[in-house]
Structures are given as C-alpha cells and as structure tokens.
Amino acid sequence: MKCLNCGNAINNNLKIKEIFLFKEIVPNYICNLCRQELAPLAGRNNCPRCSKPESEGICSDCRMWDDKSGIINCHQALFEYNQFIHSYFKLYKRYGDVLLARLFYQDIKNWSLRNHFDVVTYIPASKSHLQARGFDPVYELYADIFDLQSLLIKVDADKPQAQKNRNERLRTPQTFSALPALNQIQKEARILILDDIYTTGRTLMHAHDIFLTAGFQKISTFSLSR
Ligand SMILES: [Zn+2]
Ligand SMILES: [Zn+2]
C-alpha cells in the first residue's frame, strides 16, 4: 500500500499478536515518514475542556467562554494543528483532493473503537461550499468510520470561518439549525458531534448549543486537530 500523502510505500508489519488474536486489523494509509510530522495530543498536559496541548489547566481560549452557559467541557482531538496538518487541509479542502479523506483512517478508527456513542453527527458544509467543492470534507473524513446522521444544516455565512480573524470568529452568530431528524432522537442518547479542526471552538459551540437547546445532556465533541 502507498501513503496517500507522499506516495511512499507503507510497510504494514503485522505483529504476531495481531495475527494470532484475530484482532480487527485497521488499515493504515499514512507512512512513517509523514507520521513523524504529526504532533499527537495524547499525554501533553492538555486543557481539560478543549485538549489544547501544554495548557496546565483551563487554557486562555476556554476562559473566554467562562461566563457563557452550556460550554463544551471535554472536547477530544488527536493532533495539534501544525504545519503538516495545515498543508494537509489545504490539499484536502482547498484543492479538493477527496482521496486524502482516508489519510488518518487508522487513528480515527482506533479512537472510535475506544469511545462509544448512540448517535454520531457532523458539522456540515454550507450549501455554497458543497457546490463549489463537490464534496463535504467533514462528512468524507468520518463517513467510513461512523454511522453518520445528518442532523444539522448550515446557513451560508457572510464569509467562511477560515477567512475571519479571531474576533470576527468569536462574534459569529449561530450558523446552524436543526433538521427534523434531530427531534426523532431520544433525549437520553449519547451524542457525538464531529468536526475537522477546533480553532476557537465557536463552530462546535454553536452545534453543541443546538443539541443543548433541544434537551440533550450527553453531548461530546471530537475533531481530528486542535
Ligand atoms: Zn507519506
Ligand atoms: Zn481549552
């Protein structure tokens, strides 16, 4: 198999244990050289609310939300937002290389095997983005791994989050509304909301608000990068 990012061959050396224990073998689409460019978040004194690394307690981003009710309080993410992740999302989203959706398959799949939810949904692209790009990047990132339900709809904003500065992002009003399917779900259900990148938390906070207002209490959030 070849690395989806650089084309190098991937050596999927199976451990003896994996062969004999009939463990589910999770395919890998990223080579070791590319993997070395990643900065995993596990075990780095992360902010307990948003997983920002080296925070030593509640981070400055989260403290901005302190006076607001219904904040996200244990966001999980796998990798720090660094140059590699930045370039990855540029190729995947801006240049529309949909095959890159599976680059992190193994990492996300392994996380999904350790964390359990009743309903998994995602931050949808706006209609104009979807039309321009031809695919929904967050949906494609997770569709092979989770049984995704479409529960939110995004209204077209004045400009995309990526083009806004920090203050503009924080001031953005609610950009989602609930689809009718959301009302069919039992309020006790454990909900997981997926996004690709957590920056200020504004986007996931809005999605989280929709579920909170609808009466759900067990709401978790996850992103590939923080
Ligand atoms: Zn590679
Ligand atoms: Zn934080």
Coordinates of C-alpha atoms and ligand atoms in Angstrom, one line a residue, residues 3 6 31 34, ligand 1:
C3 CA 1.0 6.6 1.6
C6 CA 3.5 11.3 -0.3
C31 CA 3.7 6.3 6.0
C34 CA 4.7 11.5 7.2
Ligands
ZN1 ZN 3.9 9.6 3.5

